[in-house]
Phi, psi and omega in degrees: 000173180213164179230127179250136177265123181283317178198159174233130178252125184244131176252139182211162178281133182299320191256007185270116184293342178287338181270095179246037178282156178178178182288327181206086181277169179292329175288326182225082186280082187291331182305315177295318181300312181295321178294330178282343180233043186312317188295336178284346182244018179233150174257087188292332177294336176268003177083018177295130183256338180225147178287159174054067181294152176296151183278133179289134178248102181074183177096352178287155179292141179212153175244343176207162184305326184290340176297334186254015178079024180299141012260357187258331189263323182181178180218164182269121180289157178306331183272011174072042171220154184283141174238121187275148170278162179307148176072008173234148185214182185099163182301328182243020172062027185265357179248145179287134179286112181273181183213162180240107184280359177227066185294149181293150181293148176297131179275131178272148178288120179262127179265127179303133177292339178293322179297329184258012181290156177302325181296312182294318179294323178296320180294319176298315178297321177298319177298319180294310179303316181295321181294312179301312178300319177298315181295319178300312180301320178297316178295316179298317179300318179291325175294317178300317180301314178287333179288341179290335178273131177225153187283133178278150176297140180278124177232135181290337180246116183296334180297341184280350179287144174288165179299321182293317180291327179296314178299317178300315177297321177290329180290324181281339186286330180097183183291150180282155178277340190280000000 
């Protein structure tokens, strides 16, 4: 068999410098450990996607005020859900809202140095230049195709065209429908 701990509640004096307990202190940075072992802190069978979900404050079903810890912790709203008083939390307001007097430091977003290396920047620059060159070649090819067509002189009588102009006109006209 095995034993799993659901949660631990630690009480400490607010102003005592010897009490350096917290959720993720600099001596014991548990946030990084939990992030590195996410699956151990998630209920994947229930579809949980992130570890350590925030605690719900009120909103649990109730039929009377005593379901929500009335008179000190919360009360039942007319729509049958708990509304918590200050300093109480949980779906039915039955837990004291704790605090962490030693909150973990904010973690900075680390950008990989590989992404900013001269080699990767050179590859990005090359890709941009290649794309621009490809687009320019495509535009030039399109222009060349349209430049090969030129307007023939307008003559009311097609018999006045030279043989060379007649061949050119038939080539520009495209295939016959007949």
